[in-house]
mmCIF file of C-alpha atoms and ligand atoms in Angstrom:
data_model
loop_
_atom_site.group_PDB
_atom_site.id
_atom_site.type_symbol
_atom_site.label_atom_id
_atom_site.label_comp_id
_atom_site.label_asym_id
_atom_site.label_seq_id
_atom_site.Cartn_x
_atom_site.Cartn_y
_atom_site.Cartn_z
ATOM 1 C CA UNK A 1 7.839 -3.519 -19.225
ATOM 2 C CA UNK A 2 6.469 -4.441 -15.886
ATOM 3 C CA UNK A 3 3.324 -2.695 -14.963
ATOM 4 C CA UNK A 4 2.021 -1.760 -11.245
ATOM 5 C CA UNK A 5 -1.227 -1.939 -10.220
ATOM 6 C CA UNK A 6 -3.336 1.336 -9.562
ATOM 7 C CA UNK A 7 -4.506 1.779 -6.093
ATOM 8 C CA UNK A 8 -7.960 3.387 -7.444
ATOM 9 C CA UNK A 9 -8.387 0.171 -9.618
ATOM 10 C CA UNK A 10 -7.206 -2.609 -7.327
ATOM 11 C CA UNK A 11 -6.884 -2.707 -4.092
ATOM 12 C CA UNK A 12 -2.768 -3.043 -3.422
ATOM 13 C CA UNK A 13 -1.479 -5.652 -1.134
ATOM 14 C CA UNK A 14 0.003 -3.892 1.858
ATOM 15 C CA UNK A 15 3.060 -5.034 4.162
ATOM 16 C CA UNK A 16 4.540 -3.635 7.530
ATOM 17 C CA UNK A 17 7.604 -2.226 6.010
ATOM 18 C CA UNK A 18 6.841 0.330 3.072
ATOM 19 C CA UNK A 19 7.659 -0.815 -0.492
ATOM 20 C CA UNK A 20 8.123 2.759 -1.725
ATOM 21 C CA UNK A 21 8.909 5.805 0.240
ATOM 22 C CA UNK A 22 8.944 9.353 -1.294
ATOM 23 C CA UNK A 23 10.336 12.045 0.505
ATOM 24 C CA UNK A 24 10.296 16.053 0.280
ATOM 25 C CA UNK A 25 13.835 16.804 1.686
ATOM 26 C CA UNK A 26 13.064 20.269 3.038
ATOM 27 C CA UNK A 27 15.131 22.277 5.688
ATOM 28 C CA UNK A 28 18.550 22.603 4.205
ATOM 29 C CA UNK A 29 18.403 26.122 4.309
ATOM 30 C CA UNK A 30 17.112 26.234 7.815
ATOM 31 C CA UNK A 31 19.768 23.852 9.238
ATOM 32 C CA UNK A 32 22.316 26.024 7.397
ATOM 33 C CA UNK A 33 21.043 29.254 8.790
ATOM 34 C CA UNK A 34 21.036 27.903 12.569
ATOM 35 C CA UNK A 35 24.828 27.621 12.029
ATOM 36 C CA UNK A 36 25.641 30.846 10.557
ATOM 37 C CA UNK A 37 26.494 29.041 7.369
ATOM 38 C CA UNK A 38 25.711 29.483 3.586
ATOM 39 C CA UNK A 39 22.362 27.905 2.375
ATOM 40 C CA UNK A 40 24.572 25.868 0.112
ATOM 41 C CA UNK A 41 26.276 24.079 3.430
ATOM 42 C CA UNK A 42 22.917 22.670 4.051
ATOM 43 C CA UNK A 43 22.748 21.416 0.583
ATOM 44 C CA UNK A 44 25.823 19.643 0.700
ATOM 45 C CA UNK A 45 25.241 18.134 4.434
ATOM 46 C CA UNK A 46 22.054 17.147 2.781
ATOM 47 C CA UNK A 47 23.804 15.101 0.446
ATOM 48 C CA UNK A 48 25.071 12.801 3.062
ATOM 49 C CA UNK A 49 21.603 12.320 4.567
ATOM 50 C CA UNK A 50 20.925 10.932 1.112
ATOM 51 C CA UNK A 51 23.496 8.251 1.350
ATOM 52 C CA UNK A 52 22.243 7.527 4.652
ATOM 53 C CA UNK A 53 18.402 7.167 3.535
ATOM 54 C CA UNK A 54 19.843 5.135 0.665
ATOM 55 C CA UNK A 55 21.590 2.745 3.431
ATOM 56 C CA UNK A 56 18.570 2.636 5.584
ATOM 57 C CA UNK A 57 16.223 1.565 2.429
ATOM 58 C CA UNK A 58 18.856 -1.113 1.420
ATOM 59 C CA UNK A 59 18.925 -2.302 5.374
ATOM 60 C CA UNK A 60 15.133 -2.617 5.579
ATOM 61 C CA UNK A 61 14.009 -3.980 2.771
ATOM 62 C CA UNK A 62 12.405 -1.000 1.301
ATOM 63 C CA UNK A 63 12.322 -1.396 -3.037
ATOM 64 C CA UNK A 64 11.910 2.240 -3.662
ATOM 65 C CA UNK A 65 12.896 5.358 -2.567
ATOM 66 C CA UNK A 66 12.129 8.412 -4.325
ATOM 67 C CA UNK A 67 13.470 11.672 -3.475
ATOM 68 C CA UNK A 68 12.505 15.366 -4.479
ATOM 69 C CA UNK A 69 15.982 17.167 -5.096
ATOM 70 C CA UNK A 70 14.479 20.375 -7.044
ATOM 71 C CA UNK A 71 11.017 21.564 -8.184
ATOM 72 C CA UNK A 72 9.876 22.957 -11.127
ATOM 73 C CA UNK A 73 9.250 26.115 -8.992
ATOM 74 C CA UNK A 74 12.833 26.186 -7.537
ATOM 75 C CA UNK A 75 14.212 28.348 -10.573
ATOM 76 C CA UNK A 76 12.650 31.119 -8.555
ATOM 77 C CA UNK A 77 15.457 31.102 -6.415
ATOM 78 C CA UNK A 78 18.301 33.625 -6.298
ATOM 79 C CA UNK A 79 20.469 32.462 -9.325
ATOM 80 C CA UNK A 80 23.519 31.777 -7.349
ATOM 81 C CA UNK A 81 21.795 29.570 -5.020
ATOM 82 C CA UNK A 82 20.231 27.665 -8.253
ATOM 83 C CA UNK A 83 23.534 27.539 -9.819
ATOM 84 C CA UNK A 84 25.483 25.796 -6.690
ATOM 85 C CA UNK A 85 22.473 23.237 -6.640
ATOM 86 C CA UNK A 86 23.312 22.156 -10.135
ATOM 87 C CA UNK A 87 26.986 21.994 -9.461
ATOM 88 C CA UNK A 88 26.019 19.913 -6.403
ATOM 89 C CA UNK A 89 23.771 17.704 -8.523
ATOM 90 C CA UNK A 90 26.350 17.201 -11.384
ATOM 91 C CA UNK A 91 29.196 16.301 -8.377
ATOM 92 C CA UNK A 92 26.678 14.078 -6.678
ATOM 93 C CA UNK A 93 26.239 12.241 -9.871
ATOM 94 C CA UNK A 94 29.697 11.595 -10.744
ATOM 95 C CA UNK A 95 30.752 10.806 -7.072
ATOM 96 C CA UNK A 96 27.959 8.267 -6.270
ATOM 97 C CA UNK A 97 27.493 6.135 -9.089
ATOM 98 C CA UNK A 98 30.051 3.707 -8.523
ATOM 99 C CA UNK A 99 29.055 2.965 -4.870
ATOM 100 C CA UNK A 100 25.223 2.929 -5.987
ATOM 101 C CA UNK A 101 26.421 0.152 -8.669
ATOM 102 C CA UNK A 102 28.225 -1.606 -5.858
ATOM 103 C CA UNK A 103 25.258 -1.737 -3.609
ATOM 104 C CA UNK A 104 22.697 -2.954 -6.267
ATOM 105 C CA UNK A 105 20.849 0.542 -6.514
ATOM 106 C CA UNK A 106 19.247 1.503 -9.694
ATOM 107 C CA UNK A 107 19.181 5.274 -10.045
ATOM 108 C CA UNK A 108 16.304 6.956 -12.079
ATOM 109 C CA UNK A 109 16.060 10.906 -12.848
ATOM 110 C CA UNK A 110 12.661 12.233 -13.234
ATOM 111 C CA UNK A 111 11.491 15.545 -14.365
ATOM 112 C CA UNK A 112 11.830 17.879 -17.401
ATOM 113 C CA UNK A 113 15.626 17.058 -17.924
ATOM 114 C CA UNK A 114 15.342 19.492 -21.044
ATOM 115 C CA UNK A 115 16.014 22.635 -18.707
ATOM 116 C CA UNK A 116 19.215 21.196 -17.839
ATOM 117 C CA UNK A 117 22.853 21.969 -19.482
ATOM 118 C CA UNK A 118 23.967 19.293 -22.090
ATOM 119 C CA UNK A 119 26.878 17.971 -19.676
ATOM 120 C CA UNK A 120 24.373 17.385 -16.862
ATOM 121 C CA UNK A 121 21.983 15.307 -19.410
ATOM 122 C CA UNK A 122 24.738 13.417 -20.094
ATOM 123 C CA UNK A 123 25.939 12.906 -16.515
ATOM 124 C CA UNK A 124 22.039 11.824 -15.823
ATOM 125 C CA UNK A 125 21.880 9.099 -18.829
ATOM 126 C CA UNK A 126 25.353 7.695 -17.833
ATOM 127 C CA UNK A 127 24.596 7.391 -14.448
ATOM 128 C CA UNK A 128 21.389 5.621 -15.322
ATOM 129 C CA UNK A 129 22.724 3.428 -17.784
ATOM 130 C CA UNK A 130 25.455 2.369 -15.540
ATOM 131 C CA UNK A 131 23.071 1.272 -12.782
ATOM 132 C CA UNK A 132 20.146 0.113 -14.968
ATOM 133 C CA UNK A 133 20.655 -3.858 -14.080
ATOM 134 C CA UNK A 134 20.322 -3.338 -10.446
ATOM 135 C CA UNK A 135 17.261 -4.294 -8.593
ATOM 136 C CA UNK A 136 17.746 -3.982 -4.938
ATOM 137 C CA UNK A 137 16.677 -0.637 -4.575
ATOM 138 C CA UNK A 138 15.245 2.010 -7.404
ATOM 139 C CA UNK A 139 16.351 5.406 -5.875
ATOM 140 C CA UNK A 140 14.292 8.052 -8.224
ATOM 141 C CA UNK A 141 15.597 11.416 -7.849
ATOM 142 C CA UNK A 142 13.279 14.026 -8.918
ATOM 143 C CA UNK A 143 14.748 16.924 -10.255
ATOM 144 C CA UNK A 144 13.171 19.874 -12.165
ATOM 145 C CA UNK A 145 10.068 17.778 -11.449
ATOM 146 C CA UNK A 146 6.470 19.038 -11.011
ATOM 147 C CA UNK A 147 3.353 17.136 -10.394
ATOM 148 C CA UNK A 148 1.356 19.204 -12.909
ATOM 149 C CA UNK A 149 4.123 19.057 -15.634
ATOM 150 C CA UNK A 150 4.184 15.019 -15.031
ATOM 151 C CA UNK A 151 0.311 14.752 -15.795
ATOM 152 C CA UNK A 152 0.285 17.224 -18.493
ATOM 153 C CA UNK A 153 3.391 15.602 -20.285
ATOM 154 C CA UNK A 154 1.454 12.373 -19.713
ATOM 155 C CA UNK A 155 -1.933 13.406 -21.341
ATOM 156 C CA UNK A 156 0.185 14.968 -24.229
ATOM 157 C CA UNK A 157 2.301 11.926 -25.253
ATOM 158 C CA UNK A 158 -0.811 9.536 -24.752
ATOM 159 C CA UNK A 159 -2.935 11.742 -26.860
ATOM 160 C CA UNK A 160 -0.396 11.840 -29.813
ATOM 161 C CA UNK A 161 0.188 7.838 -29.651
ATOM 162 C CA UNK A 162 -3.575 6.930 -28.935
ATOM 163 C CA UNK A 163 -5.437 9.303 -31.268
ATOM 164 C CA UNK A 164 -7.885 6.684 -32.226
ATOM 165 C CA UNK A 165 -9.238 6.636 -28.352
ATOM 166 C CA UNK A 166 -10.405 10.311 -28.368
ATOM 167 C CA UNK A 167 -12.520 11.027 -25.353
ATOM 168 C CA UNK A 168 -12.565 7.381 -24.247
ATOM 169 C CA UNK A 169 -9.195 7.356 -22.469
ATOM 170 C CA UNK A 170 -8.835 5.534 -18.750
ATOM 171 C CA UNK A 171 -6.372 5.788 -15.836
ATOM 172 C CA UNK A 172 -4.934 2.690 -17.626
ATOM 173 C CA UNK A 173 -4.062 4.380 -20.619
ATOM 174 C CA UNK A 174 -2.503 7.352 -18.875
ATOM 175 C CA UNK A 175 -0.308 5.433 -16.172
ATOM 176 C CA UNK A 176 2.392 4.094 -18.597
ATOM 177 C CA UNK A 177 3.240 7.609 -19.654
ATOM 178 C CA UNK A 178 3.527 9.109 -16.076
ATOM 179 C CA UNK A 179 7.019 9.742 -14.947
ATOM 180 C CA UNK A 180 7.135 7.207 -12.287
ATOM 181 C CA UNK A 181 5.565 4.078 -14.251
ATOM 182 C CA UNK A 182 8.777 2.241 -13.239
ATOM 183 C CA UNK A 183 7.593 2.165 -9.392
ATOM 184 C CA UNK A 184 4.738 1.110 -7.876
ATOM 185 C CA UNK A 185 2.470 4.022 -5.863
ATOM 186 C CA UNK A 186 4.125 5.327 -2.751
ATOM 187 C CA UNK A 187 2.992 3.684 0.510
ATOM 188 C CA UNK A 188 4.865 6.107 2.889
ATOM 189 C CA UNK A 189 5.330 10.190 2.172
ATOM 190 C CA UNK A 190 7.278 11.931 4.185
ATOM 191 C CA UNK A 191 8.435 15.576 4.606
ATOM 192 C CA UNK A 192 10.829 16.958 6.733
ATOM 193 C CA UNK A 193 11.593 20.797 7.674
ATOM 194 C CA UNK A 194 7.809 21.292 9.142
ATOM 195 C CA UNK A 195 6.131 22.475 6.328
ATOM 196 C CA UNK A 196 2.828 20.248 5.536
ATOM 197 C CA UNK A 197 2.360 20.611 1.974
ATOM 198 C CA UNK A 198 3.221 18.642 -1.076
ATOM 199 C CA UNK A 199 4.600 21.978 -3.174
ATOM 200 C CA UNK A 200 3.761 20.076 -6.640
ATOM 201 C CA UNK A 201 5.475 16.795 -5.917
ATOM 202 C CA UNK A 202 3.872 13.366 -7.041
ATOM 203 C CA UNK A 203 0.440 14.914 -7.378
ATOM 204 C CA UNK A 204 -1.235 11.408 -9.089
ATOM 205 C CA UNK A 205 1.136 9.004 -7.415
ATOM 206 C CA UNK A 206 0.178 10.215 -3.929
ATOM 207 C CA UNK A 207 -3.276 9.262 -4.305
ATOM 208 C CA UNK A 208 -3.263 6.600 -1.168
ATOM 209 C CA UNK A 209 0.167 7.145 0.309
ATOM 210 C CA UNK A 210 0.029 7.485 3.948
ATOM 211 C CA UNK A 211 1.373 11.206 4.875
ATOM 212 C CA UNK A 212 4.039 11.605 7.628
ATOM 213 C CA UNK A 213 5.174 15.206 8.505
ATOM 214 C CA UNK A 214 8.077 15.717 10.854
ATOM 215 C CA UNK A 215 9.993 18.900 11.945
ATOM 216 C CA UNK A 216 13.610 17.676 11.723
ATOM 217 C CA UNK A 217 15.183 19.331 9.151
ATOM 218 C CA UNK A 218 16.555 17.170 6.305
ATOM 219 C CA UNK A 219 20.455 17.149 6.999
ATOM 220 C CA UNK A 220 19.551 15.690 10.518
ATOM 221 C CA UNK A 221 16.931 13.120 9.097
ATOM 222 C CA UNK A 222 19.173 9.953 10.579
ATOM 223 C CA UNK A 223 18.075 6.710 10.622
ATOM 224 C CA UNK A 224 16.380 7.020 14.269
ATOM 225 C CA UNK A 225 14.098 9.482 12.618
ATOM 226 C CA UNK A 226 13.531 6.994 9.890
ATOM 227 C CA UNK A 227 12.668 4.701 12.262
ATOM 228 C CA UNK A 228 9.992 6.949 13.689
ATOM 229 C CA UNK A 229 8.355 7.787 10.358
ATOM 230 C CA UNK A 230 7.976 3.974 9.475
ATOM 231 C CA UNK A 231 6.519 3.196 12.935
ATOM 232 C CA UNK A 232 4.071 5.629 12.429
ATOM 233 C CA UNK A 233 3.358 4.039 8.731
ATOM 234 C CA UNK A 234 2.866 0.585 10.984
ATOM 235 C CA UNK A 235 -0.164 2.276 12.939
ATOM 236 C CA UNK A 236 -1.952 3.144 10.134
ATOM 237 C CA UNK A 237 -5.158 1.549 8.773
ATOM 238 C CA UNK A 238 -4.891 1.504 4.849
ATOM 239 C CA UNK A 239 -8.733 1.010 3.764
ATOM 240 C CA UNK A 240 -8.520 2.320 0.455
ATOM 241 C CA UNK A 241 -11.974 3.175 0.474
ATOM 242 C CA UNK A 242 -13.377 0.209 2.499
ATOM 243 C CA UNK A 243 -14.438 0.165 6.270
ATOM 244 C CA UNK A 244 -12.457 -1.493 9.021
ATOM 245 C CA UNK A 245 -14.817 -4.260 9.344
ATOM 246 C CA UNK A 246 -13.807 -5.714 5.837
ATOM 247 C CA UNK A 247 -10.272 -5.271 6.572
ATOM 248 C CA UNK A 248 -10.558 -7.601 9.654
ATOM 249 C CA UNK A 249 -12.714 -9.986 7.642
ATOM 250 C CA UNK A 250 -10.223 -10.043 4.802
ATOM 251 C CA UNK A 251 -7.167 -10.720 7.380
ATOM 252 C CA UNK A 252 -9.319 -13.777 8.200
ATOM 253 C CA UNK A 253 -9.434 -14.846 4.540
ATOM 254 C CA UNK A 254 -13.387 -14.753 5.033
ATOM 255 C CA UNK A 255 -14.120 -12.364 2.431
ATOM 256 C CA UNK A 256 -12.108 -11.514 -0.917
ATOM 257 C CA UNK A 257 -11.036 -7.606 -1.284
ATOM 258 C CA UNK A 258 -13.605 -6.341 -3.624
ATOM 259 C CA UNK A 259 -12.321 -4.172 -6.134
ATOM 260 C CA UNK A 260 -14.977 -2.205 -8.580
ATOM 261 C CA UNK A 261 -18.683 -3.245 -8.621
ATOM 262 C CA UNK A 262 -18.230 -5.958 -11.276
ATOM 263 C CA UNK A 263 -15.419 -7.497 -8.779
ATOM 264 C CA UNK A 264 -17.923 -7.408 -5.795
ATOM 265 C CA UNK A 265 -20.484 -9.095 -7.790
ATOM 266 C CA UNK A 266 -17.716 -12.029 -8.708
ATOM 267 C CA UNK A 267 -17.319 -12.462 -5.150
ATOM 268 C CA UNK A 268 -20.759 -12.732 -4.071
HETATM 269 C C1 LIG B 1 15.160 21.664 0.521
HETATM 270 O O1 LIG B 1 15.483 22.404 1.579
HETATM 271 C C2 LIG B 1 16.083 21.312 -0.707
HETATM 272 C C3 LIG B 1 15.733 21.968 -1.922
HETATM 273 C C4 LIG B 1 14.479 22.757 -2.248
HETATM 274 C C5 LIG B 1 16.666 22.176 -3.036
HETATM 275 P P1 LIG B 1 15.385 24.205 1.201
HETATM 276 O O2 LIG B 1 16.449 24.963 0.593
HETATM 277 O O3 LIG B 1 14.198 24.232 0.868
HETATM 278 O O4 LIG B 1 15.431 24.607 3.001
HETATM 279 P P2 LIG B 1 14.719 25.644 3.671
HETATM 280 O O5 LIG B 1 13.213 25.083 3.484
HETATM 281 O O6 LIG B 1 15.154 26.765 3.460
HETATM 282 O O7 LIG B 1 15.101 25.185 5.274
HETATM 283 C C1 LIG B 2 9.921 21.736 -1.683
HETATM 284 O O1 LIG B 2 10.867 22.339 -1.300
HETATM 285 C C2 LIG B 2 11.036 21.075 -3.115
HETATM 286 C C3 LIG B 2 12.050 20.072 -2.665
HETATM 287 C C4 LIG B 2 12.416 19.698 -1.517
HETATM 288 C C5 LIG B 2 12.932 19.967 -3.700
HETATM 289 P P1 LIG B 2 10.552 23.706 -1.307
HETATM 290 O O2 LIG B 2 11.079 24.326 0.294
HETATM 291 O O3 LIG B 2 11.079 24.421 -2.468
HETATM 292 O O4 LIG B 2 9.179 23.872 -0.882
HETATM 293 P P2 LIG B 2 8.231 25.329 -0.561
HETATM 294 O O5 LIG B 2 8.706 26.335 -1.633
HETATM 295 O O6 LIG B 2 8.648 25.717 0.552
HETATM 296 O O7 LIG B 2 6.718 25.001 -0.790
HETATM 297 MG MG1 LIG B 3 12.085 24.685 1.879
#
């Protein structure tokens, strides 16, 4: 398996176009309410926005798109909304796979899938298998996902498989067990709908992501809105703990980026 570098262990290379964008798609319910429609109509419209966001990433060379579709806390919603969301998820999986396949998109679903009924679990596995060989864009959908669940499941699996290291586990030991081990860390985090919180999304993986919040509701998050988020990202200075002057020197090629004290000595 390819392993991706950790932003806290090595300073990542950055580019103008974010390599990985992670989005909390929020505001479907409010979009529907404004139009006197049932909440589920907002979720249906939201699926169209997902299609548009996938097209945007394919067109702009963004290699990884991760979307928060259903959180581990969303089971607290009224039962009828939860059940309609599950139906919508199943339908989207059935309808979209051939198009994803044709467009070179690899689909991954992350989260505690054991809570879903058996037919939905089968649909998920089939969709992942059908698109596994694609490499233009990795689309990850987080479903029954929670950042704390992710860390705890990873710790449990790591501890079971590496009991010999008891008390000496490192970040690098844990990383392969996290749900997003198939992707680099997100560069850009977007939340639509106006709330400024991460609602238990990728707690570990967002360590050095740039955050972008917009009041635009998810069903209205079109390619122009996506452009604004990317433009904001392009203005950020990603220091990863260093100071501005070091970045400027790095760009001149006069100083190599030092990671940890040991590396600093090596470069001196
Ligand atoms: C996000 O939209 C979609 C899901 C959480 C499934 P919401 O349903 O949270 O929409 P608002 O926040 O009520 O407008
Ligand atoms: C977060 O949205 C989860 C998803 C978008 C799937 P919520 O709308 O559920 O978040 P809170 O409850 O407002 O924090
Ligand atoms: Mg919401």
